């Protein structure tokens, strides 16, 4: 091999002279490539082994995660089935429980009176909480005697109308509610034709049936404002109070000629009414028996009458 490489070539351009050198070069390159590949493989094999192991770990983790998810889904399904099976016993849905919850807690409006009407909290936007008549309105609403104004469809408006004059037909309803009269026990006869077909017909019929003086003959105008004397007399009759003979000396404007004078004096002695007073609260000694009475005043009279006489 040594003599072959040192044999001179005369013609350097001849391909025969170039072959031995090129072959040697190719052999060296080939050997070099093998060494490089060997070195590279020696370096890469550990990394490839690690990468392969990591791939296995990741694959196993994914598989384990899938198993966990499947187990969780099965457990959730079993829980849902259990709740569906026991739901009626554990958490009864009757509608009554929610109503009971609403009735147990009444959220007061900070500015206006809040009271329950038919079990529903109602904010009366025309009754400030600090108004002198607010406690009396709360009492009569709580007793189911009044409910405030309603829409044509019966929906509550949240208005009481404290300054509005009480009408004769409204008085009939209040008196019937105070007396706890069974409307079905008032017969079918109606004397007052003006009440026929109106919302107050059943109350007017009961007032006539019970013989309350204001309604007895069926001639009263049911749409006019009720007089103060009429309110007192009707409420006392509704509560079954027997009036005594008038003695005089309580109100300067209530003498023997005043209708229902005896009822007025009796209510005054019992503390149901107190008559007029000045700005300082001092009594004026008058009652104004023929004047109209507003709904706020009626709320107080009804509350006081129930406290004194009850049923």
PDB file of C-alpha atoms in Angstrom:
ATOM      1  CA  UNK A   1       0.000   0.000   0.000  1.00  0.00           C
ATOM      2  CA  UNK A   2       2.893   2.433   0.774  1.00  0.00           C
ATOM      3  CA  UNK A   3       4.651   1.987  -2.592  1.00  0.00           C
ATOM      4  CA  UNK A   4       1.402   2.527  -4.377  1.00  0.00           C
ATOM      5  CA  UNK A   5       0.920   6.001  -2.955  1.00  0.00           C
ATOM      6  CA  UNK A   6       4.501   7.139  -3.719  1.00  0.00           C
ATOM      7  CA  UNK A   7       4.659   5.889  -7.345  1.00  0.00           C
ATOM      8  CA  UNK A   8       5.039   8.991  -9.454  1.00  0.00           C
ATOM      9  CA  UNK A   9       2.618   9.844 -12.239  1.00  0.00           C
ATOM     10  CA  UNK A  10       4.036  11.404 -15.323  1.00  0.00           C
ATOM     11  CA  UNK A  11       0.823  12.787 -16.591  1.00  0.00           C
ATOM     12  CA  UNK A  12      -0.855  14.506 -13.720  1.00  0.00           C
ATOM     13  CA  UNK A  13      -3.867  15.227 -15.777  1.00  0.00           C
ATOM     14  CA  UNK A  14      -4.447  11.542 -16.418  1.00  0.00           C
ATOM     15  CA  UNK A  15      -7.406  10.127 -14.577  1.00  0.00           C
ATOM     16  CA  UNK A  16      -5.383   7.065 -13.616  1.00  0.00           C
ATOM     17  CA  UNK A  17      -3.066   9.300 -11.624  1.00  0.00           C
ATOM     18  CA  UNK A  18      -5.975  10.949  -9.812  1.00  0.00           C
ATOM     19  CA  UNK A  19      -7.939   7.786  -8.798  1.00  0.00           C
ATOM     20  CA  UNK A  20      -5.754   6.651  -5.932  1.00  0.00           C
ATOM     21  CA  UNK A  21      -5.877  10.094  -4.256  1.00  0.00           C
ATOM     22  CA  UNK A  22      -9.649  10.479  -4.741  1.00  0.00           C
ATOM     23  CA  UNK A  23     -10.281   6.983  -3.415  1.00  0.00           C
ATOM     24  CA  UNK A  24      -8.230   7.752  -0.338  1.00  0.00           C
ATOM     25  CA  UNK A  25     -10.145  10.991   0.139  1.00  0.00           C
ATOM     26  CA  UNK A  26     -13.476   9.276  -0.203  1.00  0.00           C
ATOM     27  CA  UNK A  27     -12.411   6.626   2.268  1.00  0.00           C
ATOM     28  CA  UNK A  28     -11.352   9.230   4.791  1.00  0.00           C
ATOM     29  CA  UNK A  29     -14.584  11.135   4.358  1.00  0.00           C
ATOM     30  CA  UNK A  30     -16.572   7.947   4.747  1.00  0.00           C
ATOM     31  CA  UNK A  31     -14.712   6.992   7.895  1.00  0.00           C
ATOM     32  CA  UNK A  32     -15.132  10.499   9.249  1.00  0.00           C
ATOM     33  CA  UNK A  33     -18.833  10.388   8.577  1.00  0.00           C
ATOM     34  CA  UNK A  34     -19.118   7.061  10.408  1.00  0.00           C
ATOM     35  CA  UNK A  35     -17.248   8.473  13.392  1.00  0.00           C
ATOM     36  CA  UNK A  36     -19.434  11.596  13.438  1.00  0.00           C
ATOM     37  CA  UNK A  37     -22.562   9.480  13.211  1.00  0.00           C
ATOM     38  CA  UNK A  38     -21.258   7.219  15.955  1.00  0.00           C
ATOM     39  CA  UNK A  39     -20.466  10.192  18.182  1.00  0.00           C
ATOM     40  CA  UNK A  40     -23.829  11.763  17.418  1.00  0.00           C
ATOM     41  CA  UNK A  41     -25.623   8.541  18.172  1.00  0.00           C
ATOM     42  CA  UNK A  42     -23.765   8.177  21.430  1.00  0.00           C
ATOM     43  CA  UNK A  43     -24.844  11.670  22.371  1.00  0.00           C
ATOM     44  CA  UNK A  44     -28.405  11.358  21.117  1.00  0.00           C
ATOM     45  CA  UNK A  45     -29.266   7.934  22.406  1.00  0.00           C
ATOM     46  CA  UNK A  46     -29.511   9.006  26.085  1.00  0.00           C
ATOM     47  CA  UNK A  47     -31.677  12.004  25.097  1.00  0.00           C
ATOM     48  CA  UNK A  48     -33.824   9.812  22.917  1.00  0.00           C
ATOM     49  CA  UNK A  49     -34.169   7.354  25.738  1.00  0.00           C
ATOM     50  CA  UNK A  50     -35.169  10.120  28.128  1.00  0.00           C
ATOM     51  CA  UNK A  51     -37.594  11.577  25.588  1.00  0.00           C
ATOM     52  CA  UNK A  52     -39.103   8.159  25.048  1.00  0.00           C
ATOM     53  CA  UNK A  53     -39.494   7.705  28.789  1.00  0.00           C
ATOM     54  CA  UNK A  54     -41.081  11.138  29.086  1.00  0.00           C
ATOM     55  CA  UNK A  55     -43.471  10.288  26.291  1.00  0.00           C
ATOM     56  CA  UNK A  56     -44.425   7.145  28.163  1.00  0.00           C
ATOM     57  CA  UNK A  57     -44.988   9.121  31.368  1.00  0.00           C
ATOM     58  CA  UNK A  58     -47.122  11.723  29.589  1.00  0.00           C
ATOM     59  CA  UNK A  59     -49.105   8.997  27.874  1.00  0.00           C
ATOM     60  CA  UNK A  60     -49.631   7.196  31.175  1.00  0.00           C
ATOM     61  CA  UNK A  61     -50.648  10.470  32.885  1.00  0.00           C
ATOM     62  CA  UNK A  62     -53.178  11.206  30.162  1.00  0.00           C
ATOM     63  CA  UNK A  63     -54.573   7.722  30.447  1.00  0.00           C
ATOM     64  CA  UNK A  64     -54.757   8.039  34.246  1.00  0.00           C
ATOM     65  CA  UNK A  65     -56.509  11.402  33.914  1.00  0.00           C
ATOM     66  CA  UNK A  66     -59.055   9.862  31.562  1.00  0.00           C
ATOM     67  CA  UNK A  67     -59.709   7.125  34.092  1.00  0.00           C
ATOM     68  CA  UNK A  68     -60.184   9.662  36.880  1.00  0.00           C
ATOM     69  CA  UNK A  69     -62.591  11.704  34.764  1.00  0.00           C
ATOM     70  CA  UNK A  70     -64.585   8.612  33.923  1.00  0.00           C
ATOM     71  CA  UNK A  71     -64.735   7.615  37.586  1.00  0.00           C
ATOM     72  CA  UNK A  72     -65.830  11.144  38.574  1.00  0.00           C
ATOM     73  CA  UNK A  73     -68.553  11.137  35.915  1.00  0.00           C
ATOM     74  CA  UNK A  74     -69.838   7.805  37.165  1.00  0.00           C
ATOM     75  CA  UNK A  75     -69.833   9.085  40.741  1.00  0.00           C
ATOM     76  CA  UNK A  76     -71.693  12.277  39.744  1.00  0.00           C
ATOM     77  CA  UNK A  77     -74.245  10.218  37.892  1.00  0.00           C
ATOM     78  CA  UNK A  78     -74.789   8.053  40.943  1.00  0.00           C
ATOM     79  CA  UNK A  79     -75.166  11.171  43.112  1.00  0.00           C
ATOM     80  CA  UNK A  80     -77.717  12.676  40.718  1.00  0.00           C
ATOM     81  CA  UNK A  81     -79.678   9.447  40.732  1.00  0.00           C
ATOM     82  CA  UNK A  82     -79.645   9.424  44.524  1.00  0.00           C
ATOM     83  CA  UNK A  83     -80.883  13.002  44.711  1.00  0.00           C
ATOM     84  CA  UNK A  84     -83.628  12.269  42.214  1.00  0.00           C
ATOM     85  CA  UNK A  85     -84.708   9.257  44.230  1.00  0.00           C
ATOM     86  CA  UNK A  86     -84.736  11.089  47.574  1.00  0.00           C
ATOM     87  CA  UNK A  87     -85.634  14.578  46.368  1.00  0.00           C
ATOM     88  CA  UNK A  88     -89.336  14.469  47.258  1.00  0.00           C
ATOM     89  CA  UNK A  89     -88.581  13.381  50.792  1.00  0.00           C
ATOM     90  CA  UNK A  90     -85.544  15.541  51.440  1.00  0.00           C
ATOM     91  CA  UNK A  91     -86.563  18.786  49.759  1.00  0.00           C
ATOM     92  CA  UNK A  92     -90.346  18.848  49.253  1.00  0.00           C
ATOM     93  CA  UNK A  93     -91.466  21.338  46.626  1.00  0.00           C
ATOM     94  CA  UNK A  94     -94.938  22.293  47.769  1.00  0.00           C
ATOM     95  CA  UNK A  95     -95.033  26.037  47.175  1.00  0.00           C
ATOM     96  CA  UNK A  96     -96.192  26.399  50.764  1.00  0.00           C
ATOM     97  CA  UNK A  97     -92.685  26.466  52.142  1.00  0.00           C
ATOM     98  CA  UNK A  98     -91.744  29.499  50.040  1.00  0.00           C
ATOM     99  CA  UNK A  99     -94.900  31.262  51.152  1.00  0.00           C
ATOM    100  CA  UNK A 100     -94.131  30.440  54.762  1.00  0.00           C
ATOM    101  CA  UNK A 101     -90.645  31.840  54.281  1.00  0.00           C
ATOM    102  CA  UNK A 102     -92.049  35.052  52.878  1.00  0.00           C
ATOM    103  CA  UNK A 103     -94.468  35.360  55.771  1.00  0.00           C
ATOM    104  CA  UNK A 104     -91.818  34.724  58.415  1.00  0.00           C
ATOM    105  CA  UNK A 105     -89.747  37.750  57.427  1.00  0.00           C
ATOM    106  CA  UNK A 106     -91.143  41.112  56.414  1.00  0.00           C
ATOM    107  CA  UNK A 107     -88.609  43.467  54.869  1.00  0.00           C
ATOM    108  CA  UNK A 108     -89.581  46.974  55.928  1.00  0.00           C
ATOM    109  CA  UNK A 109     -89.273  49.843  53.498  1.00  0.00           C
ATOM    110  CA  UNK A 110     -87.097  52.567  55.069  1.00  0.00           C
ATOM    111  CA  UNK A 111     -89.513  55.366  54.202  1.00  0.00           C
ATOM    112  CA  UNK A 112     -93.041  53.996  53.862  1.00  0.00           C
ATOM    113  CA  UNK A 113     -95.324  51.645  55.730  1.00  0.00           C
ATOM    114  CA  UNK A 114     -94.944  47.978  54.790  1.00  0.00           C
ATOM    115  CA  UNK A 115     -97.746  45.577  55.642  1.00  0.00           C
ATOM    116  CA  UNK A 116     -99.027  42.223  54.464  1.00  0.00           C
ATOM    117  CA  UNK A 117    -102.187  42.013  52.391  1.00  0.00           C
ATOM    118  CA  UNK A 118    -103.366  38.475  51.687  1.00  0.00           C
ATOM    119  CA  UNK A 119     -99.951  37.270  52.811  1.00  0.00           C
ATOM    120  CA  UNK A 120     -98.107  39.492  50.335  1.00  0.00           C
ATOM    121  CA  UNK A 121     -95.857  42.363  51.513  1.00  0.00           C
ATOM    122  CA  UNK A 122     -97.206  45.690  50.265  1.00  0.00           C
ATOM    123  CA  UNK A 123     -95.461  49.051  50.493  1.00  0.00           C
ATOM    124  CA  UNK A 124     -98.009  51.828  50.955  1.00  0.00           C
ATOM    125  CA  UNK A 125     -96.294  54.675  49.174  1.00  0.00           C
ATOM    126  CA  UNK A 126     -98.679  57.301  50.562  1.00  0.00           C
ATOM    127  CA  UNK A 127     -98.103  56.425  54.225  1.00  0.00           C
ATOM    128  CA  UNK A 128     -94.778  57.607  55.675  1.00  0.00           C
ATOM    129  CA  UNK A 129     -93.516  55.307  58.393  1.00  0.00           C
ATOM    130  CA  UNK A 130     -93.431  58.175  60.889  1.00  0.00           C
ATOM    131  CA  UNK A 131     -96.965  59.430  60.145  1.00  0.00           C
ATOM    132  CA  UNK A 132     -99.238  59.554  63.202  1.00  0.00           C
ATOM    133  CA  UNK A 133    -101.748  57.249  61.521  1.00  0.00           C
ATOM    134  CA  UNK A 134     -99.246  54.647  60.232  1.00  0.00           C
ATOM    135  CA  UNK A 135     -99.591  52.300  63.262  1.00  0.00           C
ATOM    136  CA  UNK A 136    -103.383  52.324  62.954  1.00  0.00           C
ATOM    137  CA  UNK A 137    -103.265  51.566  59.242  1.00  0.00           C
ATOM    138  CA  UNK A 138    -100.868  48.712  59.958  1.00  0.00           C
ATOM    139  CA  UNK A 139    -103.334  47.324  62.502  1.00  0.00           C
ATOM    140  CA  UNK A 140    -106.419  47.417  60.288  1.00  0.00           C
ATOM    141  CA  UNK A 141    -104.504  46.027  57.312  1.00  0.00           C
ATOM    142  CA  UNK A 142    -103.072  43.280  59.502  1.00  0.00           C
ATOM    143  CA  UNK A 143    -106.573  42.398  60.697  1.00  0.00           C
ATOM    144  CA  UNK A 144    -107.734  42.045  57.106  1.00  0.00           C
ATOM    145  CA  UNK A 145    -110.250  44.853  57.503  1.00  0.00           C
ATOM    146  CA  UNK A 146    -108.833  47.059  54.761  1.00  0.00           C
ATOM    147  CA  UNK A 147    -106.307  46.437  52.019  1.00  0.00           C
ATOM    148  CA  UNK A 148    -105.887  49.757  50.250  1.00  0.00           C
ATOM    149  CA  UNK A 149    -106.825  50.598  46.701  1.00  0.00           C
ATOM    150  CA  UNK A 150    -106.796  48.014  43.935  1.00  0.00           C
ATOM    151  CA  UNK A 151    -106.632  48.072  40.158  1.00  0.00           C
ATOM    152  CA  UNK A 152    -109.650  47.054  38.090  1.00  0.00           C
ATOM    153  CA  UNK A 153    -108.183  43.551  37.888  1.00  0.00           C
ATOM    154  CA  UNK A 154    -107.821  43.359  41.672  1.00  0.00           C
ATOM    155  CA  UNK A 155    -104.082  44.018  41.799  1.00  0.00           C
ATOM    156  CA  UNK A 156    -102.918  45.994  44.812  1.00  0.00           C
ATOM    157  CA  UNK A 157    -101.772  49.527  44.015  1.00  0.00           C
ATOM    158  CA  UNK A 158     -99.807  50.168  47.202  1.00  0.00           C
ATOM    159  CA  UNK A 159    -102.009  53.168  48.017  1.00  0.00           C
ATOM    160  CA  UNK A 160    -104.231  53.671  51.054  1.00  0.00           C
ATOM    161  CA  UNK A 161    -105.540  57.177  50.434  1.00  0.00           C
ATOM    162  CA  UNK A 162    -105.259  58.421  54.034  1.00  0.00           C
ATOM    163  CA  UNK A 163    -106.635  61.865  53.191  1.00  0.00           C
ATOM    164  CA  UNK A 164    -109.530  60.527  51.101  1.00  0.00           C
ATOM    165  CA  UNK A 165    -113.007  60.737  52.556  1.00  0.00           C
ATOM    166  CA  UNK A 166    -114.538  57.410  53.506  1.00  0.00           C
ATOM    167  CA  UNK A 167    -117.706  56.656  51.551  1.00  0.00           C
ATOM    168  CA  UNK A 168    -120.888  54.967  52.775  1.00  0.00           C
ATOM    169  CA  UNK A 169    -120.170  51.823  50.765  1.00  0.00           C
ATOM    170  CA  UNK A 170    -116.596  51.669  52.068  1.00  0.00           C
ATOM    171  CA  UNK A 171    -117.941  52.011  55.599  1.00  0.00           C
ATOM    172  CA  UNK A 172    -120.274  49.068  54.969  1.00  0.00           C
ATOM    173  CA  UNK A 173    -117.362  46.866  53.936  1.00  0.00           C
ATOM    174  CA  UNK A 174    -115.240  47.906  56.925  1.00  0.00           C
ATOM    175  CA  UNK A 175    -118.112  47.264  59.351  1.00  0.00           C
ATOM    176  CA  UNK A 176    -118.819  43.848  57.819  1.00  0.00           C
ATOM    177  CA  UNK A 177    -115.121  42.960  58.121  1.00  0.00           C
ATOM    178  CA  UNK A 178    -114.997  44.190  61.717  1.00  0.00           C
ATOM    179  CA  UNK A 179    -118.058  42.103  62.615  1.00  0.00           C
ATOM    180  CA  UNK A 180    -116.664  39.033  60.790  1.00  0.00           C
ATOM    181  CA  UNK A 181    -119.991  38.625  59.050  1.00  0.00           C
ATOM    182  CA  UNK A 182    -120.501  35.598  56.823  1.00  0.00           C
ATOM    183  CA  UNK A 183    -121.535  37.155  53.510  1.00  0.00           C
ATOM    184  CA  UNK A 184    -123.440  34.053  52.518  1.00  0.00           C
ATOM    185  CA  UNK A 185    -125.678  34.427  55.577  1.00  0.00           C
ATOM    186  CA  UNK A 186    -127.013  37.859  54.636  1.00  0.00           C
ATOM    187  CA  UNK A 187    -129.890  36.658  52.496  1.00  0.00           C
ATOM    188  CA  UNK A 188    -130.665  37.685  48.921  1.00  0.00           C
ATOM    189  CA  UNK A 189    -132.797  40.770  49.447  1.00  0.00           C
ATOM    190  CA  UNK A 190    -131.282  44.138  48.549  1.00  0.00           C
ATOM    191  CA  UNK A 191    -133.245  47.248  49.424  1.00  0.00           C
ATOM    192  CA  UNK A 192    -130.852  49.820  48.028  1.00  0.00           C
ATOM    193  CA  UNK A 193    -131.118  49.669  44.240  1.00  0.00           C
ATOM    194  CA  UNK A 194    -128.046  51.884  43.890  1.00  0.00           C
ATOM    195  CA  UNK A 195    -125.888  49.035  45.171  1.00  0.00           C
ATOM    196  CA  UNK A 196    -127.236  46.482  42.710  1.00  0.00           C
ATOM    197  CA  UNK A 197    -124.418  45.150  40.547  1.00  0.00           C
ATOM    198  CA  UNK A 198    -121.686  47.163  42.288  1.00  0.00           C
ATOM    199  CA  UNK A 199    -118.590  45.875  44.083  1.00  0.00           C
ATOM    200  CA  UNK A 200    -120.223  46.827  47.403  1.00  0.00           C
ATOM    201  CA  UNK A 201    -123.545  45.048  46.830  1.00  0.00           C
ATOM    202  CA  UNK A 202    -122.832  42.155  49.175  1.00  0.00           C
ATOM    203  CA  UNK A 203    -121.651  44.487  51.933  1.00  0.00           C
ATOM    204  CA  UNK A 204    -124.650  46.802  51.602  1.00  0.00           C
ATOM    205  CA  UNK A 205    -126.950  43.757  51.670  1.00  0.00           C
ATOM    206  CA  UNK A 206    -125.306  42.526  54.866  1.00  0.00           C
ATOM    207  CA  UNK A 207    -125.514  45.969  56.473  1.00  0.00           C
ATOM    208  CA  UNK A 208    -129.232  46.068  55.666  1.00  0.00           C
ATOM    209  CA  UNK A 209    -129.701  42.500  56.866  1.00  0.00           C
ATOM    210  CA  UNK A 210    -127.985  43.268  60.175  1.00  0.00           C
ATOM    211  CA  UNK A 211    -130.214  46.304  60.698  1.00  0.00           C
ATOM    212  CA  UNK A 212    -127.452  48.882  60.989  1.00  0.00           C
ATOM    213  CA  UNK A 213    -129.172  52.235  61.208  1.00  0.00           C
ATOM    214  CA  UNK A 214    -127.405  54.007  58.342  1.00  0.00           C
ATOM    215  CA  UNK A 215    -128.399  51.256  55.883  1.00  0.00           C
ATOM    216  CA  UNK A 216    -131.590  49.829  57.326  1.00  0.00           C
ATOM    217  CA  UNK A 217    -134.174  51.480  55.059  1.00  0.00           C
ATOM    218  CA  UNK A 218    -132.099  51.181  51.861  1.00  0.00           C
ATOM    219  CA  UNK A 219    -132.273  54.871  51.012  1.00  0.00           C
ATOM    220  CA  UNK A 220    -128.750  56.054  51.791  1.00  0.00           C
ATOM    221  CA  UNK A 221    -126.546  57.346  48.971  1.00  0.00           C
ATOM    222  CA  UNK A 222    -123.786  54.752  49.005  1.00  0.00           C
ATOM    223  CA  UNK A 223    -121.380  56.953  47.040  1.00  0.00           C
ATOM    224  CA  UNK A 224    -121.380  59.984  49.320  1.00  0.00           C
ATOM    225  CA  UNK A 225    -118.854  60.579  52.112  1.00  0.00           C
ATOM    226  CA  UNK A 226    -119.803  59.028  55.421  1.00  0.00           C
ATOM    227  CA  UNK A 227    -120.335  61.435  58.312  1.00  0.00           C
ATOM    228  CA  UNK A 228    -118.315  61.162  61.476  1.00  0.00           C
ATOM    229  CA  UNK A 229    -121.397  60.329  63.532  1.00  0.00           C
ATOM    230  CA  UNK A 230    -122.383  57.604  61.046  1.00  0.00           C
ATOM    231  CA  UNK A 231    -118.972  55.972  61.262  1.00  0.00           C
ATOM    232  CA  UNK A 232    -119.046  55.794  65.058  1.00  0.00           C
ATOM    233  CA  UNK A 233    -122.628  54.515  65.215  1.00  0.00           C
ATOM    234  CA  UNK A 234    -122.087  51.853  62.527  1.00  0.00           C
ATOM    235  CA  UNK A 235    -118.887  50.518  64.100  1.00  0.00           C
ATOM    236  CA  UNK A 236    -120.486  50.249  67.528  1.00  0.00           C
ATOM    237  CA  UNK A 237    -123.448  48.414  66.019  1.00  0.00           C
ATOM    238  CA  UNK A 238    -121.106  46.093  64.116  1.00  0.00           C
ATOM    239  CA  UNK A 239    -119.371  45.250  67.392  1.00  0.00           C
ATOM    240  CA  UNK A 240    -122.689  44.641  69.119  1.00  0.00           C
ATOM    241  CA  UNK A 241    -122.307  47.537  71.561  1.00  0.00           C
ATOM    242  CA  UNK A 242    -125.534  48.715  73.179  1.00  0.00           C
ATOM    243  CA  UNK A 243    -125.639  52.500  73.356  1.00  0.00           C
ATOM    244  CA  UNK A 244    -126.896  54.309  76.430  1.00  0.00           C
ATOM    245  CA  UNK A 245    -128.984  57.425  76.706  1.00  0.00           C
ATOM    246  CA  UNK A 246    -127.080  60.607  76.016  1.00  0.00           C
ATOM    247  CA  UNK A 247    -126.175  62.596  79.115  1.00  0.00           C
ATOM    248  CA  UNK A 248    -124.454  65.562  77.459  1.00  0.00           C
ATOM    249  CA  UNK A 249    -121.479  67.568  78.566  1.00  0.00           C
ATOM    250  CA  UNK A 250    -118.807  65.908  76.398  1.00  0.00           C
ATOM    251  CA  UNK A 251    -118.888  67.826  73.104  1.00  0.00           C
ATOM    252  CA  UNK A 252    -120.365  71.250  72.695  1.00  0.00           C
ATOM    253  CA  UNK A 253    -121.629  70.451  69.204  1.00  0.00           C
ATOM    254  CA  UNK A 254    -123.305  67.152  70.116  1.00  0.00           C
ATOM    255  CA  UNK A 255    -126.697  67.695  71.728  1.00  0.00           C
ATOM    256  CA  UNK A 256    -129.905  65.716  71.751  1.00  0.00           C
ATOM    257  CA  UNK A 257    -130.784  66.874  68.258  1.00  0.00           C
ATOM    258  CA  UNK A 258    -127.688  65.300  66.721  1.00  0.00           C
ATOM    259  CA  UNK A 259    -128.230  61.937  65.078  1.00  0.00           C
ATOM    260  CA  UNK A 260    -126.391  59.135  66.872  1.00  0.00           C
ATOM    261  CA  UNK A 261    -125.526  61.426  69.775  1.00  0.00           C
ATOM    262  CA  UNK A 262    -125.686  58.528  72.265  1.00  0.00           C
ATOM    263  CA  UNK A 263    -123.169  56.462  70.261  1.00  0.00           C
ATOM    264  CA  UNK A 264    -120.838  59.452  69.984  1.00  0.00           C
ATOM    265  CA  UNK A 265    -120.828  60.092  73.723  1.00  0.00           C
ATOM    266  CA  UNK A 266    -120.425  56.419  74.570  1.00  0.00           C
ATOM    267  CA  UNK A 267    -117.448  56.072  72.233  1.00  0.00           C
ATOM    268  CA  UNK A 268    -115.905  59.212  73.711  1.00  0.00           C
ATOM    269  CA  UNK A 269    -116.240  57.923  77.278  1.00  0.00           C
ATOM    270  CA  UNK A 270    -114.670  54.622  76.278  1.00  0.00           C
ATOM    271  CA  UNK A 271    -111.710  56.372  74.649  1.00  0.00           C
ATOM    272  CA  UNK A 272    -112.549  55.258  71.109  1.00  0.00           C
ATOM    273  CA  UNK A 273    -112.781  58.887  69.954  1.00  0.00           C
ATOM    274  CA  UNK A 274    -111.448  62.077  71.479  1.00  0.00           C
ATOM    275  CA  UNK A 275    -112.849  64.906  69.384  1.00  0.00           C
ATOM    276  CA  UNK A 276    -110.954  67.841  67.947  1.00  0.00           C
ATOM    277  CA  UNK A 277    -107.761  69.353  69.354  1.00  0.00           C
ATOM    278  CA  UNK A 278    -105.617  72.366  68.588  1.00  0.00           C
ATOM    279  CA  UNK A 279    -102.040  72.463  67.300  1.00  0.00           C
ATOM    280  CA  UNK A 280    -100.711  71.831  70.811  1.00  0.00           C
ATOM    281  CA  UNK A 281    -102.970  68.823  71.316  1.00  0.00           C
ATOM    282  CA  UNK A 282    -105.343  70.536  73.696  1.00  0.00           C
ATOM    283  CA  UNK A 283    -108.988  69.412  73.296  1.00  0.00           C
ATOM    284  CA  UNK A 284    -111.382  71.883  71.716  1.00  0.00           C
ATOM    285  CA  UNK A 285    -114.504  70.165  72.985  1.00  0.00           C
ATOM    286  CA  UNK A 286    -115.986  69.627  69.523  1.00  0.00           C
ATOM    287  CA  UNK A 287    -116.591  66.574  67.378  1.00  0.00           C
ATOM    288  CA  UNK A 288    -118.107  67.905  64.121  1.00  0.00           C
ATOM    289  CA  UNK A 289    -120.561  64.990  63.827  1.00  0.00           C
ATOM    290  CA  UNK A 290    -121.795  65.817  60.336  1.00  0.00           C
ATOM    291  CA  UNK A 291    -118.374  66.370  58.770  1.00  0.00           C
ATOM    292  CA  UNK A 292    -116.808  63.711  56.544  1.00  0.00           C
ATOM    293  CA  UNK A 293    -114.049  61.551  57.963  1.00  0.00           C
ATOM    294  CA  UNK A 294    -110.894  60.574  56.126  1.00  0.00           C
ATOM    295  CA  UNK A 295    -109.498  57.080  55.864  1.00  0.00           C
ATOM    296  CA  UNK A 296    -106.592  57.762  58.233  1.00  0.00           C
ATOM    297  CA  UNK A 297    -109.025  58.829  60.966  1.00  0.00           C
ATOM    298  CA  UNK A 298    -111.175  55.764  60.341  1.00  0.00           C
ATOM    299  CA  UNK A 299    -108.122  53.513  60.758  1.00  0.00           C
ATOM    300  CA  UNK A 300    -107.608  54.961  64.229  1.00  0.00           C
ATOM    301  CA  UNK A 301    -111.292  54.727  65.194  1.00  0.00           C
ATOM    302  CA  UNK A 302    -111.473  51.084  64.079  1.00  0.00           C
ATOM    303  CA  UNK A 303    -108.267  50.185  65.928  1.00  0.00           C
ATOM    304  CA  UNK A 304    -109.449  51.836  69.137  1.00  0.00           C
ATOM    305  CA  UNK A 305    -112.924  50.277  68.892  1.00  0.00           C
ATOM    306  CA  UNK A 306    -111.432  46.809  68.504  1.00  0.00           C
ATOM    307  CA  UNK A 307    -109.141  47.393  71.476  1.00  0.00           C
ATOM    308  CA  UNK A 308    -112.014  48.567  73.674  1.00  0.00           C
ATOM    309  CA  UNK A 309    -114.855  46.328  72.561  1.00  0.00           C
ATOM    310  CA  UNK A 310    -113.340  43.589  70.462  1.00  0.00           C
ATOM    311  CA  UNK A 311    -115.543  40.690  69.401  1.00  0.00           C
TER     312      UNK A 311
END
